[in-house]
Amino acid sequence: MNLSAYQDELDWIASQQQAMLNATSELALINSGTLNVDGIDRVGERLLQYCAPLEAEQKRIDLPPLEEIDERGELRNRPVGRAIRLRKNPQAERQILLCGHLDTVFSPEDPFQNLNWLNANRLGGPGVTDMKGGLVIMIHALMALERSVYARELGWTVIFNPDEEVGSPCSDILITEAAHQAQLGLVFEPALPDGSFAGERKGSGNFTLVMRGRAAHAGRDIGSGRNAVRALCDFISALDNLNGQREGVTINPARFHGGGPLNQVPDLAVARFNVRTRKREDEHWIQQQLNLLSAKINERNGLSLHIHGGFTRPPKQLTPAAHELSALLAECGSALDIPVRWTATGGCCDGNNIAAQGIPVIDTLGAEGGGIHSSEEFLIVDSLSRRAQLTALLLFSLARGQLDYQLWPQLNR
Ligand SMILES: [Zn+2]
C-alpha cells in the first residue's frame, strides 16, 4: 500500500497528538460511570463539540430505562442517559457504522477519579483507555477522512451509547438498527493488553435468580418455614456443576443476597450469575438446563424460583467477510509499521451485537493500554495518534473501494 496519496492527512493526525491527549484527559476527568446520567450527558456534550468540524447530522436519543431486579427481588427502572447518533453522507454507496461508549465502570463513589502519569508515555486514569481515548481516536480518524478528497465516497453513522458496560441492554435496538443500514462496523474498544486485536469473542448473558420461601420463627416453629437461602444455594450448586459439561460454556455465580435476622427462617434470596457461550446454540442449551433445574426446585413445597434476565451478547464468530476486512486492516498496519495480530477472547462488547446482524466488524480499534476495569488502568499516550492513523488509513481504503464488495451484504433500500 502506497501512503503518498494520504500523507497530508496522516501528517495532520500526527500534529494532533497533543490535542488528542488533552481531549482524552478532559473526558476522563468527567465521571461517567454507567447510570451517572449527568456525567454521561456532560461527556456527550463535549463529544458533540469535538465532532463539530465533522459537520454531521447530530441527534441525542432517549433510551428505555435499565430494568434491574433489586435486593428485595423487585423490578426497578433506572435511567441510563441519552445516546448520540451522528450521520454523514447517507447517500453514499458504501456505508459504515462506528460505535463507542460514553460510560465507564467507575461510579462517582469510586476512589479512582484522577489522572496520574506513570512515565512519559503512560497516563493512568479512569476510562483513559476504556474508552475515552478510543472515542478521541475515532473522531480524529473521521476528521482526517472528512478533510480528504475521499470523503464523499464513504457514508458513516456514529453511535455513542451510555450503557455498554452493563451489556448495552437499552441501546442494543439503536445499534442493531444502525447495523442494518451499514456494510461493516468499527468499534473503538481498547486493544488487547499485548496490543493485538480481538478476533472471535464469546457471547454473554446476565441472569438474576429470585427465590421465595416462607418465613417462620427459627426457635418455635422452624418446621413450617421454607428456607429460601438453602434452596437457592442448592440451585446455585447445581448450576455451577454445569461448568465443564459443554465445551466453551462457562457459568459464574457472582453475587448473593439473602436472609435477615438470625432467628427467622429466610423467605427471600437473590443471586446473580453470568454465562459465557461460544456458539449461538449454547444459549438454547443453557435455557434448557435452567428450565430443568428450576422445575426441580419449584417442585418443593412452599418454594418458588423466578429467573430474570437473558443473553445480551451473541458470540462473535469470524465470517469470510470478517477475514477480508481483517486482511485489509493488516495491510494498513504494515504500511504504517503497526503490527496487526488477532487473538480470540472471552470478553465481549458491542462488536458482538453488530456481528450478529451479519456484517463484518473490527472492535478493538481504540487505544493501547492496560489494567482496564481497575484502578491500574493506563493509556499508552502515543498510541492515540498512531491508532487514529491506522483507522484513518482503513477509512481511506474503504472509501476507495479496496475491499471486495462481493462479500459484503447488500444494503436493503
Ligand atoms: Zn469498553
mmCIF file of C-alpha atoms in Angstrom, residues 28-390:
data_model
loop_
_atom_site.group_PDB
_atom_site.id
_atom_site.type_symbol
_atom_site.label_atom_id
_atom_site.label_comp_id
_atom_site.label_asym_id
_atom_site.label_seq_id
_atom_site.Cartn_x
_atom_site.Cartn_y
_atom_site.Cartn_z
ATOM 1 C CA ALA A 28 -11.536 11.079 31.708
ATOM 2 C CA LEU A 29 -11.896 13.769 34.379
ATOM 3 C CA ILE A 30 -15.675 13.823 33.868
ATOM 4 C CA ASN A 31 -17.057 10.847 35.785
ATOM 5 C CA SER A 32 -19.394 8.891 33.531
ATOM 6 C CA GLY A 33 -19.863 5.630 35.395
ATOM 7 C CA THR A 34 -22.837 3.696 33.989
ATOM 8 C CA LEU A 35 -26.096 5.221 35.374
ATOM 9 C CA ASN A 36 -24.386 8.550 36.208
ATOM 10 C CA VAL A 37 -26.756 10.289 33.817
ATOM 11 C CA ASP A 38 -25.403 13.817 34.447
ATOM 12 C CA GLY A 39 -21.812 12.765 33.822
ATOM 13 C CA ILE A 40 -22.782 10.818 30.711
ATOM 14 C CA ASP A 41 -24.626 13.871 29.378
ATOM 15 C CA ARG A 42 -21.598 16.077 30.032
ATOM 16 C CA VAL A 43 -19.300 13.667 28.187
ATOM 17 C CA GLY A 44 -21.832 13.636 25.329
ATOM 18 C CA GLU A 45 -21.844 17.432 25.286
ATOM 19 C CA ARG A 46 -18.050 17.591 24.983
ATOM 20 C CA LEU A 47 -18.015 14.952 22.237
ATOM 21 C CA LEU A 48 -20.531 16.926 20.197
ATOM 22 C CA GLN A 49 -18.219 19.939 20.483
ATOM 23 C CA TYR A 50 -15.227 17.866 19.334
ATOM 24 C CA CYS A 51 -17.324 16.498 16.465
ATOM 25 C CA ALA A 52 -18.496 19.926 15.253
ATOM 26 C CA PRO A 53 -15.857 20.115 12.464
ATOM 27 C CA LEU A 54 -17.317 16.896 11.003
ATOM 28 C CA GLU A 55 -20.497 18.815 10.106
ATOM 29 C CA ALA A 56 -22.551 15.663 10.566
ATOM 30 C CA GLU A 57 -26.261 15.438 11.310
ATOM 31 C CA GLN A 58 -26.427 15.100 15.125
ATOM 32 C CA LYS A 59 -29.126 13.648 17.310
ATOM 33 C CA ARG A 60 -29.401 12.874 21.019
ATOM 34 C CA ILE A 61 -31.669 9.903 21.536
ATOM 35 C CA ASP A 62 -33.647 8.945 24.653
ATOM 36 C CA LEU A 63 -33.379 5.267 25.562
ATOM 37 C CA PRO A 64 -35.706 2.984 27.518
ATOM 38 C CA PRO A 65 -34.677 2.574 31.189
ATOM 39 C CA LEU A 66 -32.493 -0.222 32.501
ATOM 40 C CA GLU A 67 -34.651 -2.885 34.170
ATOM 41 C CA GLU A 68 -32.988 -4.204 37.291
ATOM 42 C CA ILE A 69 -34.061 -6.663 39.973
ATOM 43 C CA ASP A 70 -33.165 -5.160 43.336
ATOM 44 C CA GLU A 71 -32.137 -6.969 46.530
ATOM 45 C CA ARG A 72 -35.805 -7.303 47.530
ATOM 46 C CA GLY A 73 -36.451 -9.178 44.277
ATOM 47 C CA GLU A 74 -38.475 -6.249 42.892
ATOM 48 C CA LEU A 75 -38.171 -4.824 39.393
ATOM 49 C CA ARG A 76 -36.733 -1.289 39.265
ATOM 50 C CA ASN A 77 -36.361 1.009 36.273
ATOM 51 C CA ARG A 78 -33.252 3.152 36.161
ATOM 52 C CA PRO A 79 -32.448 5.849 33.562
ATOM 53 C CA VAL A 80 -29.185 5.318 31.665
ATOM 54 C CA GLY A 81 -28.913 8.675 29.876
ATOM 55 C CA ARG A 82 -29.080 9.529 26.211
ATOM 56 C CA ALA A 83 -27.274 8.036 23.248
ATOM 57 C CA ILE A 84 -25.891 10.165 20.418
ATOM 58 C CA ARG A 85 -26.129 9.436 16.718
ATOM 59 C CA LEU A 86 -24.165 11.243 14.008
ATOM 60 C CA ARG A 87 -24.710 10.709 10.289
ATOM 61 C CA LYS A 88 -22.790 11.876 7.248
ATOM 62 C CA ASN A 89 -23.186 11.195 3.543
ATOM 63 C CA PRO A 90 -26.281 8.971 3.816
ATOM 64 C CA GLN A 91 -26.471 8.900 0.012
ATOM 65 C CA ALA A 92 -23.035 7.265 -0.430
ATOM 66 C CA GLU A 93 -22.966 3.740 -1.833
ATOM 67 C CA ARG A 94 -20.672 2.480 0.918
ATOM 68 C CA GLN A 95 -21.969 2.845 4.469
ATOM 69 C CA ILE A 96 -20.188 2.020 7.705
ATOM 70 C CA LEU A 97 -21.095 2.108 11.395
ATOM 71 C CA LEU A 98 -18.704 3.327 14.114
ATOM 72 C CA CYS A 99 -19.500 2.719 17.800
ATOM 73 C CA GLY A 100 -18.112 3.907 21.086
ATOM 74 C CA HIS A 101 -19.432 4.024 24.631
ATOM 75 C CA LEU A 102 -19.797 7.032 26.912
ATOM 76 C CA ASP A 103 -19.896 5.072 30.171
ATOM 77 C CA THR A 104 -17.128 3.620 32.337
ATOM 78 C CA VAL A 105 -17.144 1.046 35.135
ATOM 79 C CA PHE A 106 -16.180 3.714 37.709
ATOM 80 C CA SER A 107 -19.119 5.165 39.672
ATOM 81 C CA PRO A 108 -18.878 8.658 41.232
ATOM 82 C CA GLU A 109 -18.208 6.907 44.596
ATOM 83 C CA ASP A 110 -15.179 5.025 43.264
ATOM 84 C CA PRO A 111 -11.882 6.402 44.662
ATOM 85 C CA PHE A 112 -10.292 6.208 41.176
ATOM 86 C CA GLN A 113 -11.202 9.594 39.645
ATOM 87 C CA ASN A 114 -7.925 11.320 38.762
ATOM 88 C CA LEU A 115 -5.135 11.213 36.240
ATOM 89 C CA ASN A 116 -1.596 10.221 37.163
ATOM 90 C CA TRP A 117 1.495 9.983 34.974
ATOM 91 C CA LEU A 118 3.234 6.611 35.378
ATOM 92 C CA ASN A 119 6.042 7.541 32.975
ATOM 93 C CA ALA A 120 6.498 9.852 29.999
ATOM 94 C CA ASN A 121 4.298 7.653 27.787
ATOM 95 C CA ARG A 122 1.870 6.131 30.318
ATOM 96 C CA LEU A 123 -1.058 8.045 31.732
ATOM 97 C CA GLY A 124 -3.186 6.405 34.421
ATOM 98 C CA GLY A 125 -6.816 7.415 34.821
ATOM 99 C CA PRO A 126 -10.413 6.168 34.844
ATOM 100 C CA GLY A 127 -11.592 5.372 31.324
ATOM 101 C CA VAL A 128 -8.495 6.797 29.591
ATOM 102 C CA THR A 129 -8.228 3.573 27.586
ATOM 103 C CA ASP A 130 -11.730 2.082 28.001
ATOM 104 C CA MET A 131 -12.691 4.042 26.123
ATOM 105 C CA LYS A 132 -12.323 7.791 26.207
ATOM 106 C CA GLY A 133 -9.038 7.562 24.309
ATOM 107 C CA GLY A 134 -10.864 5.367 21.780
ATOM 108 C CA LEU A 135 -13.587 7.977 21.283
ATOM 109 C CA VAL A 136 -10.944 10.621 20.568
ATOM 110 C CA ILE A 137 -9.204 8.247 18.111
ATOM 111 C CA MET A 138 -12.475 7.628 16.271
ATOM 112 C CA ILE A 139 -13.272 11.334 15.974
ATOM 113 C CA HIS A 140 -9.796 12.235 14.685
ATOM 114 C CA ALA A 141 -9.804 9.424 12.119
ATOM 115 C CA LEU A 142 -13.172 10.713 10.855
ATOM 116 C CA MET A 143 -11.828 14.276 10.759
ATOM 117 C CA ALA A 144 -8.920 13.069 8.615
ATOM 118 C CA LEU A 145 -11.413 11.363 6.270
ATOM 119 C CA GLU A 146 -13.569 14.471 6.026
ATOM 120 C CA ARG A 147 -10.525 16.625 5.236
ATOM 121 C CA SER A 148 -9.564 14.275 2.391
ATOM 122 C CA VAL A 149 -10.729 14.068 -1.209
ATOM 123 C CA TYR A 150 -12.251 10.622 -0.468
ATOM 124 C CA ALA A 151 -14.839 11.950 1.995
ATOM 125 C CA ARG A 152 -17.799 11.817 -0.417
ATOM 126 C CA GLU A 153 -17.188 8.122 -1.177
ATOM 127 C CA LEU A 154 -17.971 6.848 2.308
ATOM 128 C CA GLY A 155 -21.127 7.379 4.337
ATOM 129 C CA TRP A 156 -20.957 6.811 8.067
ATOM 130 C CA THR A 157 -23.053 6.601 11.198
ATOM 131 C CA VAL A 158 -21.588 7.025 14.674
ATOM 132 C CA ILE A 159 -23.365 5.742 17.788
ATOM 133 C CA PHE A 160 -22.187 6.800 21.236
ATOM 134 C CA ASN A 161 -24.104 4.703 23.788
ATOM 135 C CA PRO A 162 -24.298 5.132 27.586
ATOM 136 C CA ASP A 163 -24.823 1.527 28.752
ATOM 137 C CA GLU A 164 -22.100 -0.640 27.174
ATOM 138 C CA GLU A 165 -20.504 -1.633 30.470
ATOM 139 C CA VAL A 166 -23.729 -3.336 31.551
ATOM 140 C CA GLY A 167 -24.188 -5.122 28.204
ATOM 141 C CA SER A 168 -25.948 -2.352 26.189
ATOM 142 C CA PRO A 169 -29.455 -3.596 27.141
ATOM 143 C CA CYS A 170 -31.036 -0.198 26.417
ATOM 144 C CA SER A 171 -29.035 0.857 23.336
ATOM 145 C CA ASP A 172 -28.979 -2.537 21.611
ATOM 146 C CA ILE A 173 -32.028 -1.643 19.486
ATOM 147 C CA LEU A 174 -30.325 1.512 18.258
ATOM 148 C CA ILE A 175 -27.102 -0.326 17.373
ATOM 149 C CA THR A 176 -28.963 -3.158 15.669
ATOM 150 C CA GLU A 177 -30.979 -0.700 13.592
ATOM 151 C CA ALA A 178 -27.823 1.189 12.569
ATOM 152 C CA ALA A 179 -26.036 -2.089 11.716
ATOM 153 C CA HIS A 180 -28.856 -2.898 9.267
ATOM 154 C CA GLN A 181 -28.055 0.280 7.351
ATOM 155 C CA ALA A 182 -24.308 -0.410 7.236
ATOM 156 C CA GLN A 183 -21.996 -2.787 5.404
ATOM 157 C CA LEU A 184 -19.445 -3.076 8.183
ATOM 158 C CA GLY A 185 -18.817 -1.992 11.761
ATOM 159 C CA LEU A 186 -15.863 -0.449 13.596
ATOM 160 C CA VAL A 187 -15.784 -0.304 17.403
ATOM 161 C CA PHE A 188 -13.206 1.600 19.439
ATOM 162 C CA GLU A 189 -12.682 -0.710 22.404
ATOM 163 C CA PRO A 190 -9.067 -0.843 23.610
ATOM 164 C CA ALA A 191 -6.505 -3.130 22.022
ATOM 165 C CA LEU A 192 -5.921 -6.324 23.990
ATOM 166 C CA PRO A 193 -3.096 -5.947 26.568
ATOM 167 C CA ASP A 194 -0.436 -7.299 24.151
ATOM 168 C CA GLY A 195 -1.563 -4.784 21.502
ATOM 169 C CA SER A 196 -3.431 -7.371 19.429
ATOM 170 C CA PHE A 197 -6.950 -7.133 18.027
ATOM 171 C CA ALA A 198 -9.875 -9.237 19.219
ATOM 172 C CA GLY A 199 -10.902 -11.942 16.737
ATOM 173 C CA GLU A 200 -13.640 -14.280 17.894
ATOM 174 C CA ARG A 201 -15.440 -13.263 21.041
ATOM 175 C CA LYS A 202 -17.587 -15.281 23.378
ATOM 176 C CA GLY A 203 -21.228 -14.401 23.907
ATOM 177 C CA SER A 204 -22.605 -13.397 27.283
ATOM 178 C CA GLY A 205 -25.775 -13.305 29.343
ATOM 179 C CA ASN A 206 -26.620 -11.957 32.792
ATOM 180 C CA PHE A 207 -29.286 -13.546 34.956
ATOM 181 C CA THR A 208 -30.908 -12.814 38.323
ATOM 182 C CA LEU A 209 -32.467 -15.537 40.470
ATOM 183 C CA VAL A 210 -35.220 -14.654 42.939
ATOM 184 C CA MET A 211 -36.076 -17.434 45.387
ATOM 185 C CA ARG A 212 -39.091 -17.005 47.653
ATOM 186 C CA GLY A 213 -39.830 -19.306 50.591
ATOM 187 C CA ARG A 214 -41.793 -18.951 53.809
ATOM 188 C CA ALA A 215 -40.705 -17.091 56.961
ATOM 189 C CA ALA A 216 -41.056 -18.746 60.407
ATOM 190 C CA HIS A 217 -39.606 -18.399 63.911
ATOM 191 C CA ALA A 218 -36.289 -20.241 63.978
ATOM 192 C CA GLY A 219 -36.829 -21.462 67.555
ATOM 193 C CA ARG A 220 -40.540 -22.049 67.942
ATOM 194 C CA ASP A 221 -41.600 -23.211 64.508
ATOM 195 C CA ILE A 222 -38.688 -23.943 62.149
ATOM 196 C CA GLY A 223 -40.598 -26.834 60.554
ATOM 197 C CA SER A 224 -43.233 -24.584 58.977
ATOM 198 C CA GLY A 225 -40.632 -22.322 57.379
ATOM 199 C CA ARG A 226 -39.269 -22.784 53.845
ATOM 200 C CA ASN A 227 -35.665 -21.603 53.751
ATOM 201 C CA ALA A 228 -35.036 -19.552 50.613
ATOM 202 C CA VAL A 229 -31.283 -19.235 51.285
ATOM 203 C CA ARG A 230 -30.806 -23.015 51.457
ATOM 204 C CA ALA A 231 -32.946 -23.598 48.361
ATOM 205 C CA LEU A 232 -31.059 -21.001 46.345
ATOM 206 C CA CYS A 233 -27.723 -22.489 47.480
ATOM 207 C CA ASP A 234 -28.907 -25.869 46.185
ATOM 208 C CA PHE A 235 -29.869 -24.314 42.878
ATOM 209 C CA ILE A 236 -26.537 -22.491 42.533
ATOM 210 C CA SER A 237 -24.562 -25.661 43.309
ATOM 211 C CA ALA A 238 -26.432 -27.496 40.566
ATOM 212 C CA LEU A 239 -25.923 -24.544 38.228
ATOM 213 C CA ASP A 240 -22.191 -24.399 38.934
ATOM 214 C CA ASN A 241 -21.982 -28.139 38.211
ATOM 215 C CA LEU A 242 -22.882 -27.344 34.595
ATOM 216 C CA ASN A 243 -19.368 -25.906 34.193
ATOM 217 C CA GLY A 244 -17.333 -28.301 32.074
ATOM 218 C CA GLN A 245 -20.390 -30.070 30.642
ATOM 219 C CA ARG A 246 -20.422 -28.207 27.340
ATOM 220 C CA GLU A 247 -17.348 -27.010 25.511
ATOM 221 C CA GLY A 248 -16.846 -23.256 25.574
ATOM 222 C CA VAL A 249 -19.710 -22.593 28.010
ATOM 223 C CA THR A 250 -18.914 -21.206 31.460
ATOM 224 C CA ILE A 251 -21.160 -20.102 34.313
ATOM 225 C CA ASN A 252 -20.095 -17.711 37.032
ATOM 226 C CA PRO A 253 -22.390 -17.412 40.082
ATOM 227 C CA ALA A 254 -21.212 -13.957 41.132
ATOM 228 C CA ARG A 255 -23.379 -12.285 43.751
ATOM 229 C CA PHE A 256 -25.708 -13.431 46.510
ATOM 230 C CA HIS A 257 -28.058 -11.545 48.782
ATOM 231 C CA GLY A 258 -30.486 -13.063 51.213
ATOM 232 C CA GLY A 259 -31.807 -13.659 54.665
ATOM 233 C CA GLY A 260 -32.292 -11.391 57.637
ATOM 234 C CA PRO A 261 -32.500 -11.825 61.422
ATOM 235 C CA LEU A 262 -30.813 -14.987 62.699
ATOM 236 C CA ASN A 263 -33.967 -16.127 64.498
ATOM 237 C CA GLN A 264 -36.062 -16.120 61.345
ATOM 238 C CA VAL A 265 -36.226 -18.691 58.548
ATOM 239 C CA PRO A 266 -35.377 -16.526 55.496
ATOM 240 C CA ASP A 267 -38.144 -16.184 52.928
ATOM 241 C CA LEU A 268 -36.130 -14.402 50.229
ATOM 242 C CA ALA A 269 -32.773 -14.832 48.497
ATOM 243 C CA VAL A 270 -31.490 -13.164 45.340
ATOM 244 C CA ALA A 271 -28.449 -14.223 43.339
ATOM 245 C CA ARG A 272 -26.845 -13.153 40.077
ATOM 246 C CA PHE A 273 -24.758 -15.038 37.566
ATOM 247 C CA ASN A 274 -23.073 -14.581 34.204
ATOM 248 C CA VAL A 275 -22.895 -17.121 31.380
ATOM 249 C CA ARG A 276 -20.370 -17.133 28.507
ATOM 250 C CA THR A 277 -21.091 -19.009 25.284
ATOM 251 C CA ARG A 278 -19.089 -19.959 22.213
ATOM 252 C CA LYS A 279 -21.896 -20.738 19.769
ATOM 253 C CA ARG A 280 -25.371 -19.402 19.292
ATOM 254 C CA GLU A 281 -26.828 -22.885 20.067
ATOM 255 C CA ASP A 282 -25.262 -22.713 23.532
ATOM 256 C CA GLU A 283 -27.910 -20.196 24.550
ATOM 257 C CA HIS A 284 -30.624 -22.767 23.911
ATOM 258 C CA TRP A 285 -28.722 -25.411 25.869
ATOM 259 C CA ILE A 286 -28.375 -23.108 28.885
ATOM 260 C CA GLN A 287 -32.051 -22.201 28.736
ATOM 261 C CA GLN A 288 -32.982 -25.899 28.763
ATOM 262 C CA GLN A 289 -30.747 -26.586 31.743
ATOM 263 C CA LEU A 290 -32.179 -23.625 33.643
ATOM 264 C CA ASN A 291 -35.703 -24.880 32.963
ATOM 265 C CA LEU A 292 -34.834 -28.385 34.217
ATOM 266 C CA LEU A 293 -33.124 -27.131 37.361
ATOM 267 C CA SER A 294 -35.823 -24.614 38.234
ATOM 268 C CA ALA A 295 -38.582 -27.201 37.686
ATOM 269 C CA LYS A 296 -36.842 -29.393 40.276
ATOM 270 C CA ILE A 297 -36.681 -26.576 42.840
ATOM 271 C CA ASN A 298 -40.240 -25.424 42.160
ATOM 272 C CA GLU A 299 -41.477 -28.969 42.888
ATOM 273 C CA ARG A 300 -40.506 -28.411 46.505
ATOM 274 C CA ASN A 301 -43.442 -27.367 48.631
ATOM 275 C CA GLY A 302 -43.580 -23.677 49.560
ATOM 276 C CA LEU A 303 -40.687 -22.531 47.397
ATOM 277 C CA SER A 304 -40.731 -20.640 44.140
ATOM 278 C CA LEU A 305 -37.876 -19.576 41.898
ATOM 279 C CA HIS A 306 -38.058 -16.901 39.209
ATOM 280 C CA ILE A 307 -35.266 -16.363 36.686
ATOM 281 C CA HIS A 308 -34.886 -12.911 35.156
ATOM 282 C CA GLY A 309 -32.503 -11.649 32.508
ATOM 283 C CA GLY A 310 -31.026 -13.344 29.477
ATOM 284 C CA PHE A 311 -28.384 -13.185 26.777
ATOM 285 C CA THR A 312 -27.382 -9.691 25.656
ATOM 286 C CA ARG A 313 -24.262 -10.536 23.616
ATOM 287 C CA PRO A 314 -24.342 -13.243 20.941
ATOM 288 C CA PRO A 315 -20.957 -14.910 20.309
ATOM 289 C CA LYS A 316 -18.939 -13.236 17.559
ATOM 290 C CA GLN A 317 -17.606 -15.713 15.010
ATOM 291 C CA LEU A 318 -15.411 -14.862 12.056
ATOM 292 C CA THR A 319 -17.074 -14.930 8.621
ATOM 293 C CA PRO A 320 -15.316 -14.756 5.220
ATOM 294 C CA ALA A 321 -16.194 -11.039 5.054
ATOM 295 C CA ALA A 322 -14.650 -10.521 8.503
ATOM 296 C CA HIS A 323 -11.452 -12.230 7.320
ATOM 297 C CA GLU A 324 -11.338 -9.961 4.298
ATOM 298 C CA LEU A 325 -11.783 -6.851 6.434
ATOM 299 C CA SER A 326 -9.078 -8.106 8.829
ATOM 300 C CA ALA A 327 -6.704 -8.590 5.901
ATOM 301 C CA LEU A 328 -7.304 -5.018 4.767
ATOM 302 C CA LEU A 329 -6.568 -3.745 8.278
ATOM 303 C CA ALA A 330 -3.363 -5.805 8.334
ATOM 304 C CA GLU A 331 -2.302 -4.172 5.049
ATOM 305 C CA CYS A 332 -2.956 -0.722 6.550
ATOM 306 C CA GLY A 333 -0.987 -1.732 9.643
ATOM 307 C CA SER A 334 2.015 -2.945 7.692
ATOM 308 C CA ALA A 335 2.086 0.295 5.643
ATOM 309 C CA LEU A 336 2.238 2.231 8.933
ATOM 310 C CA ASP A 337 4.569 -0.225 10.660
ATOM 311 C CA ILE A 338 1.882 -1.161 13.190
ATOM 312 C CA PRO A 339 1.732 -4.922 13.852
ATOM 313 C CA VAL A 340 -1.794 -6.331 13.410
ATOM 314 C CA ARG A 341 -2.332 -9.642 15.232
ATOM 315 C CA TRP A 342 -5.581 -11.329 16.203
ATOM 316 C CA THR A 343 -6.498 -13.119 19.434
ATOM 317 C CA ALA A 344 -9.741 -14.831 20.440
ATOM 318 C CA THR A 345 -11.187 -13.546 23.717
ATOM 319 C CA GLY A 346 -13.851 -14.450 26.252
ATOM 320 C CA GLY A 347 -14.658 -10.748 26.671
ATOM 321 C CA CYS A 348 -17.475 -9.180 24.713
ATOM 322 C CA CYS A 349 -18.639 -5.773 23.553
ATOM 323 C CA ASP A 350 -20.949 -4.051 21.074
ATOM 324 C CA GLY A 351 -18.935 -5.747 18.312
ATOM 325 C CA ASN A 352 -20.756 -8.975 19.231
ATOM 326 C CA ASN A 353 -24.154 -7.383 18.605
ATOM 327 C CA ILE A 354 -23.059 -5.758 15.342
ATOM 328 C CA ALA A 355 -21.575 -9.019 14.038
ATOM 329 C CA ALA A 356 -24.859 -10.769 14.915
ATOM 330 C CA GLN A 357 -26.513 -8.587 12.241
ATOM 331 C CA GLY A 358 -24.404 -10.352 9.613
ATOM 332 C CA ILE A 359 -21.840 -7.635 8.894
ATOM 333 C CA PRO A 360 -18.080 -7.838 9.495
ATOM 334 C CA VAL A 361 -16.738 -5.838 12.415
ATOM 335 C CA ILE A 362 -13.391 -4.854 13.912
ATOM 336 C CA ASP A 363 -13.975 -3.954 17.528
ATOM 337 C CA THR A 364 -10.595 -3.137 19.076
ATOM 338 C CA LEU A 365 -9.549 -0.065 17.104
ATOM 339 C CA GLY A 366 -9.225 2.062 20.245
ATOM 340 C CA ALA A 367 -6.243 2.986 22.376
ATOM 341 C CA GLU A 368 -3.420 0.789 23.618
ATOM 342 C CA GLY A 369 -3.010 0.471 27.367
ATOM 343 C CA GLY A 370 -3.833 -1.905 30.174
ATOM 344 C CA GLY A 371 -5.384 -2.529 33.572
ATOM 345 C CA ILE A 372 -8.847 -1.665 32.306
ATOM 346 C CA HIS A 373 -11.780 -2.034 34.731
ATOM 347 C CA SER A 374 -9.347 -1.476 37.640
ATOM 348 C CA SER A 375 -7.605 1.425 39.368
ATOM 349 C CA GLU A 376 -4.490 0.340 37.438
ATOM 350 C CA GLU A 377 -5.975 1.472 34.117
ATOM 351 C CA PHE A 378 -3.468 3.302 31.931
ATOM 352 C CA LEU A 379 -3.164 4.680 28.423
ATOM 353 C CA ILE A 380 -0.124 4.376 26.166
ATOM 354 C CA VAL A 381 -0.169 8.013 25.214
ATOM 355 C CA ASP A 382 1.471 7.905 21.789
ATOM 356 C CA SER A 383 -0.987 5.216 20.709
ATOM 357 C CA LEU A 384 -3.620 7.965 20.289
ATOM 358 C CA SER A 385 -2.234 9.395 17.040
ATOM 359 C CA ARG A 386 -0.795 6.046 15.914
ATOM 360 C CA ARG A 387 -4.136 4.277 16.166
ATOM 361 C CA ALA A 388 -6.017 7.234 14.658
ATOM 362 C CA GLN A 389 -3.699 6.982 11.642
ATOM 363 C CA LEU A 390 -4.449 3.266 11.385
#
